[in-house]
Amino acid sequence: MEKKNRLILALDVTDREHALRIANEVSDYVDSIKVGYPLVLGEGLGIVKELVEIAPVIADFKVADIPNTDRLICEHVFNAGAAGIITHGFTGRDSLDSCVKVANDFGTDVYVVTEMSHPGGVEFFRPVAEDIAKMAVEAGASGVVAPATRPERVKDIRKIIGEELSIISPGVGAQGGSAADVIRAGADWVIVGRSIYNSDSPAEVAKKICDEMNC
Ligand code: NUP
């Protein structure tokens, strides 16, 4: 993903018109659009084909299954035009390898969740987050997902993964995290949803977050 604005839009609206309107409004300020279950279950995977006309798409399906099922999911997502996919890592190295192999065949990216950004993200993820980060490096993933709500954890995870892998970081705004703080802690991109798409002026909010990250 080309680093221009350091902002990824989390497009968790559930209907096509709304999704395309927000995506078009903020397109000057985002490097990628992240879609997940809310939009794809609402509108089908075809929405990805439309959104890639506006910006590269990352599919946040938090893939977490056996290698063969993971492979089938990744193939569908990349055939639909997505440039990247978010997977879980707790399913183990063979499952992650399967996703990375498909991504390598398509020339796309795999981002592995390390520790989630919500309060419950510390309950089970905290003890394994660093091992998952190490595995992401060993498996040849493009990057990891780490919490903007806990910049100190982003710092820890950056130390483990080094400079080659990217950190994409959700939790800014609605979940309480600060874009500038988490970029300073070592994130490459912030992922922002509700603060942008629930705003009366999505483009203004997106611009403000970009300005804030010029740090
Ligand atoms: O740990 C994670 N936290 C998180 O919020 C991993 C994620 N993938 N996300 C996603 O980021 C979440 O599903 C949503 O799509 C986005 C954050 O949205 P918002 O809190 O800015 O609305």
Tab-separated table of C-alpha atoms and ligand atoms in Angstrom:
chain	number	residue	atom	x	y	z
A	1	MET	CA	0.000	0.000	0.000
A	2	GLU	CA	1.385	3.392	-0.920
A	3	LYS	CA	1.921	5.622	2.111
A	4	LYS	CA	0.484	9.028	1.318
A	5	ASN	CA	-2.058	9.965	3.930
A	6	ARG	CA	-1.537	7.269	6.589
A	7	LEU	CA	-5.310	6.965	6.841
A	8	ILE	CA	-7.430	3.878	6.122
A	9	LEU	CA	-11.195	4.336	6.087
A	10	ALA	CA	-13.135	1.609	7.943
A	11	LEU	CA	-16.298	1.544	5.866
A	12	ASP	CA	-18.710	-0.227	8.199
A	13	VAL	CA	-21.896	1.217	6.743
A	14	THR	CA	-24.276	-1.432	5.468
A	15	ASP	CA	-25.710	-0.168	2.199
A	16	ARG	CA	-24.170	0.459	-1.180
A	17	GLU	CA	-25.216	4.081	-1.799
A	18	HIS	CA	-24.062	5.205	1.627
A	19	ALA	CA	-20.773	3.326	1.220
A	20	LEU	CA	-20.027	4.811	-2.213
A	21	ARG	CA	-20.983	8.320	-1.083
A	22	ILE	CA	-18.647	8.251	1.932
A	23	ALA	CA	-15.834	6.599	-0.039
A	24	ASN	CA	-16.037	9.252	-2.776
A	25	GLU	CA	-16.201	12.098	-0.278
A	26	VAL	CA	-13.012	11.085	1.538
A	27	SER	CA	-11.054	9.590	-1.362
A	28	ASP	CA	-8.468	12.409	-1.372
A	29	TYR	CA	-7.538	11.668	2.227
A	30	VAL	CA	-7.357	7.873	2.425
A	31	ASP	CA	-4.749	5.397	1.191
A	32	SER	CA	-7.146	2.469	1.421
A	33	ILE	CA	-10.715	1.507	2.250
A	34	LYS	CA	-11.258	-1.317	4.714
A	35	VAL	CA	-14.455	-3.306	4.276
A	36	GLY	CA	-15.677	-5.993	6.626
A	37	TYR	CA	-18.658	-8.152	7.397
A	38	PRO	CA	-21.149	-5.293	7.939
A	39	LEU	CA	-20.866	-4.002	4.373
A	40	VAL	CA	-20.122	-7.264	2.559
A	41	LEU	CA	-22.928	-9.171	4.283
A	42	GLY	CA	-25.206	-6.243	3.470
A	43	GLU	CA	-24.262	-5.816	-0.172
A	44	GLY	CA	-22.226	-8.848	-1.268
A	45	LEU	CA	-18.603	-9.092	-2.330
A	46	GLY	CA	-19.429	-7.158	-5.513
A	47	ILE	CA	-19.140	-3.946	-3.482
A	48	VAL	CA	-15.372	-4.538	-3.418
A	49	LYS	CA	-15.246	-4.306	-7.217
A	50	GLU	CA	-16.957	-0.911	-7.030
A	51	LEU	CA	-14.819	0.432	-4.210
A	52	VAL	CA	-11.503	-0.473	-5.857
A	53	GLU	CA	-12.381	2.121	-8.491
A	54	ILE	CA	-12.091	4.691	-5.677
A	55	ALA	CA	-9.202	3.349	-3.568
A	56	PRO	CA	-7.407	0.055	-2.852
A	57	VAL	CA	-9.500	-2.191	-0.612
A	58	ILE	CA	-8.463	-4.195	2.448
A	59	ALA	CA	-10.911	-6.962	3.364
A	60	ASP	CA	-11.255	-7.232	7.130
A	61	PHE	CA	-12.565	-10.771	7.426
A	62	LYS	CA	-10.278	-11.704	10.332
A	63	VAL	CA	-9.773	-15.018	8.624
A	64	ALA	CA	-9.520	-17.750	11.282
A	65	ASP	CA	-10.005	-21.259	9.963
A	66	ILE	CA	-8.159	-24.351	8.767
A	67	PRO	CA	-5.668	-23.776	5.941
A	68	ASN	CA	-7.931	-25.042	3.159
A	69	THR	CA	-10.880	-22.853	4.182
A	70	ASP	CA	-8.564	-19.868	4.625
A	71	ARG	CA	-7.242	-20.450	1.125
A	72	LEU	CA	-10.734	-20.467	-0.357
A	73	ILE	CA	-11.674	-17.256	1.498
A	74	CYS	CA	-8.508	-15.471	0.367
A	75	GLU	CA	-8.995	-16.552	-3.245
A	76	HIS	CA	-12.541	-15.145	-3.277
A	77	VAL	CA	-11.465	-11.877	-1.718
A	78	PHE	CA	-8.497	-11.319	-4.035
A	79	ASN	CA	-10.470	-12.363	-7.109
A	80	ALA	CA	-12.963	-9.656	-6.152
A	81	GLY	CA	-10.145	-7.118	-6.415
A	82	ALA	CA	-9.055	-6.581	-2.809
A	83	ALA	CA	-5.435	-5.524	-2.376
A	84	GLY	CA	-5.171	-6.953	1.114
A	85	ILE	CA	-6.818	-9.114	3.747
A	86	ILE	CA	-6.833	-9.117	7.550
A	87	THR	CA	-6.387	-12.523	9.162
A	88	HIS	CA	-6.193	-13.808	12.693
A	89	GLY	CA	-3.004	-15.501	13.818
A	90	PHE	CA	-4.229	-17.603	16.736
A	91	THR	CA	-5.237	-20.371	14.329
A	92	GLY	CA	-1.541	-21.150	13.889
A	93	ARG	CA	1.269	-21.023	11.392
A	94	ASP	CA	-0.190	-23.444	8.842
A	95	SER	CA	-3.375	-21.370	8.527
A	96	LEU	CA	-1.415	-18.152	8.184
A	97	ASP	CA	0.952	-19.747	5.654
A	98	SER	CA	-2.047	-20.658	3.552
A	99	CYS	CA	-3.218	-17.012	3.444
A	100	VAL	CA	0.287	-15.704	2.706
A	101	LYS	CA	0.700	-18.198	-0.132
A	102	VAL	CA	-2.499	-17.031	-1.840
A	103	ALA	CA	-1.531	-13.392	-1.287
A	104	ASN	CA	1.892	-14.009	-2.834
A	105	ASP	CA	0.237	-15.609	-5.866
A	106	PHE	CA	-1.977	-12.525	-6.302
A	107	GLY	CA	0.662	-9.958	-5.284
A	108	THR	CA	-1.499	-8.757	-2.396
A	109	ASP	CA	-1.059	-8.115	1.343
A	110	VAL	CA	-1.849	-10.054	4.518
A	111	TYR	CA	-2.202	-8.199	7.823
A	112	VAL	CA	-2.318	-10.291	11.001
A	113	VAL	CA	-4.246	-9.209	14.114
A	114	THR	CA	-1.938	-9.137	17.148
A	115	GLU	CA	-3.922	-7.565	20.017
A	116	MET	CA	-7.385	-6.127	19.450
A	117	SER	CA	-8.239	-2.516	20.261
A	118	HIS	CA	-11.394	-2.909	22.340
A	119	PRO	CA	-11.257	-3.432	26.150
A	120	GLY	CA	-11.836	-7.187	25.765
A	121	GLY	CA	-8.796	-7.293	23.475
A	122	VAL	CA	-6.531	-7.688	26.506
A	123	GLU	CA	-8.362	-10.714	27.961
A	124	PHE	CA	-7.086	-13.439	25.646
A	125	PHE	CA	-4.896	-11.629	23.129
A	126	ARG	CA	-2.467	-9.868	25.477
A	127	PRO	CA	-0.485	-12.991	26.457
A	128	VAL	CA	-0.124	-14.167	22.846
A	129	ALA	CA	0.101	-10.871	20.936
A	130	GLU	CA	3.890	-10.835	20.777
A	131	ASP	CA	4.123	-14.459	19.663
A	132	ILE	CA	1.577	-13.729	16.948
A	133	ALA	CA	3.632	-10.714	15.856
A	134	LYS	CA	6.769	-12.921	15.648
A	135	MET	CA	4.866	-15.476	13.621
A	136	ALA	CA	3.650	-12.764	11.236
A	137	VAL	CA	7.298	-11.881	10.523
A	138	GLU	CA	8.351	-15.514	10.077
A	139	ALA	CA	5.405	-16.265	7.796
A	140	GLY	CA	6.207	-13.318	5.534
A	141	ALA	CA	3.042	-11.310	6.214
A	142	SER	CA	2.959	-7.710	4.981
A	143	GLY	CA	2.002	-6.304	8.340
A	144	VAL	CA	0.053	-6.547	11.566
A	145	VAL	CA	-2.978	-4.930	13.154
A	146	ALA	CA	-2.232	-3.353	16.559
A	147	PRO	CA	-4.359	-1.174	18.861
A	148	ALA	CA	-4.392	2.624	18.614
A	149	THR	CA	-6.132	2.536	21.999
A	150	ARG	CA	-2.832	1.324	23.513
A	151	PRO	CA	0.094	3.098	21.822
A	152	GLU	CA	2.495	1.462	24.287
A	153	ARG	CA	1.523	-1.914	22.818
A	154	VAL	CA	2.133	-0.594	19.308
A	155	LYS	CA	5.621	0.346	20.499
A	156	ASP	CA	6.175	-3.178	21.902
A	157	ILE	CA	4.932	-4.779	18.700
A	158	ARG	CA	7.069	-2.511	16.508
A	159	LYS	CA	10.155	-3.686	18.459
A	160	ILE	CA	9.255	-7.285	17.653
A	161	ILE	CA	8.432	-6.918	13.973
A	162	GLY	CA	11.207	-4.479	13.029
A	163	GLU	CA	10.812	-1.992	10.212
A	164	GLU	CA	9.946	-4.260	7.315
A	165	LEU	CA	6.360	-5.070	8.285
A	166	SER	CA	3.668	-2.399	8.456
A	167	ILE	CA	1.433	-1.667	11.409
A	168	ILE	CA	-2.146	-0.700	10.644
A	169	SER	CA	-3.907	0.564	13.733
A	170	PRO	CA	-7.621	0.805	14.534
A	171	GLY	CA	-9.138	2.470	17.579
A	172	VAL	CA	-8.752	6.164	16.750
A	173	GLY	CA	-11.684	8.457	17.575
A	174	ALA	CA	-14.767	6.446	18.545
A	175	GLN	CA	-12.680	3.981	20.576
A	176	GLY	CA	-10.692	6.773	22.232
A	177	GLY	CA	-7.282	6.505	20.527
A	178	SER	CA	-5.305	9.437	19.090
A	179	ALA	CA	-3.950	9.291	15.539
A	180	ALA	CA	-0.872	11.382	16.325
A	181	ASP	CA	-0.009	9.318	19.418
A	182	VAL	CA	-0.173	5.968	17.675
A	183	ILE	CA	1.812	7.153	14.649
A	184	ARG	CA	4.448	8.416	17.076
A	185	ALA	CA	4.411	4.994	18.746
A	186	GLY	CA	5.292	3.319	15.456
A	187	ALA	CA	2.103	2.716	13.465
A	188	ASP	CA	2.226	3.277	9.704
A	189	TRP	CA	-1.498	3.790	9.174
A	190	VAL	CA	-4.510	4.486	11.346
A	191	ILE	CA	-7.852	2.870	10.581
A	192	VAL	CA	-10.833	5.125	11.285
A	193	GLY	CA	-14.504	4.350	10.857
A	194	ARG	CA	-17.303	5.920	12.880
A	195	SER	CA	-15.615	9.286	13.495
A	196	ILE	CA	-15.603	9.743	9.722
A	197	TYR	CA	-18.721	8.041	8.363
A	198	ASN	CA	-21.011	9.195	11.191
A	199	SER	CA	-19.875	12.790	10.825
A	200	ASP	CA	-21.848	15.491	9.006
A	201	SER	CA	-18.633	16.343	7.104
A	202	PRO	CA	-16.678	13.125	6.522
A	203	ALA	CA	-14.085	14.836	4.296
A	204	GLU	CA	-13.366	17.518	6.894
A	205	VAL	CA	-12.869	14.936	9.626
A	206	ALA	CA	-10.631	12.823	7.388
A	207	LYS	CA	-8.560	15.887	6.496
A	208	LYS	CA	-8.238	16.839	10.159
A	209	ILE	CA	-6.961	13.354	11.049
A	210	CYS	CA	-4.419	13.537	8.195
A	211	ASP	CA	-3.256	16.969	9.376
A	212	GLU	CA	-2.925	15.644	12.916
A	213	MET	CA	-0.607	12.885	11.697
A	214	ASN	CA	1.925	15.194	10.129
A	215	CYS	CA	4.021	14.593	13.171
B	1	NUP	O1	-8.461	-4.734	16.946
B	1	NUP	C1	-9.215	-4.320	16.080
B	1	NUP	N1	-10.033	-3.265	16.328
B	1	NUP	C2	-10.885	-2.752	15.390
B	1	NUP	O2	-11.600	-1.783	15.696
B	1	NUP	C3	-9.227	-4.870	14.787
B	1	NUP	C4	-10.080	-4.347	13.812
B	1	NUP	N2	-10.062	-4.861	12.594
B	1	NUP	N3	-10.918	-3.293	14.129
B	1	NUP	C5	-11.803	-2.747	13.077
B	1	NUP	O3	-11.429	-1.392	12.831
B	1	NUP	C6	-13.284	-2.697	13.440
B	1	NUP	O4	-13.932	-3.886	13.062
B	1	NUP	C7	-13.760	-1.502	12.635
B	1	NUP	O5	-14.001	-1.899	11.300
B	1	NUP	C8	-12.562	-0.558	12.624
B	1	NUP	C9	-12.609	0.531	13.662
B	1	NUP	O6	-13.753	1.312	13.481
B	1	NUP	P1	-14.126	2.583	14.386
B	1	NUP	O7	-13.994	2.158	15.823
B	1	NUP	O8	-13.172	3.668	14.014
B	1	NUP	O9	-15.547	2.863	13.991
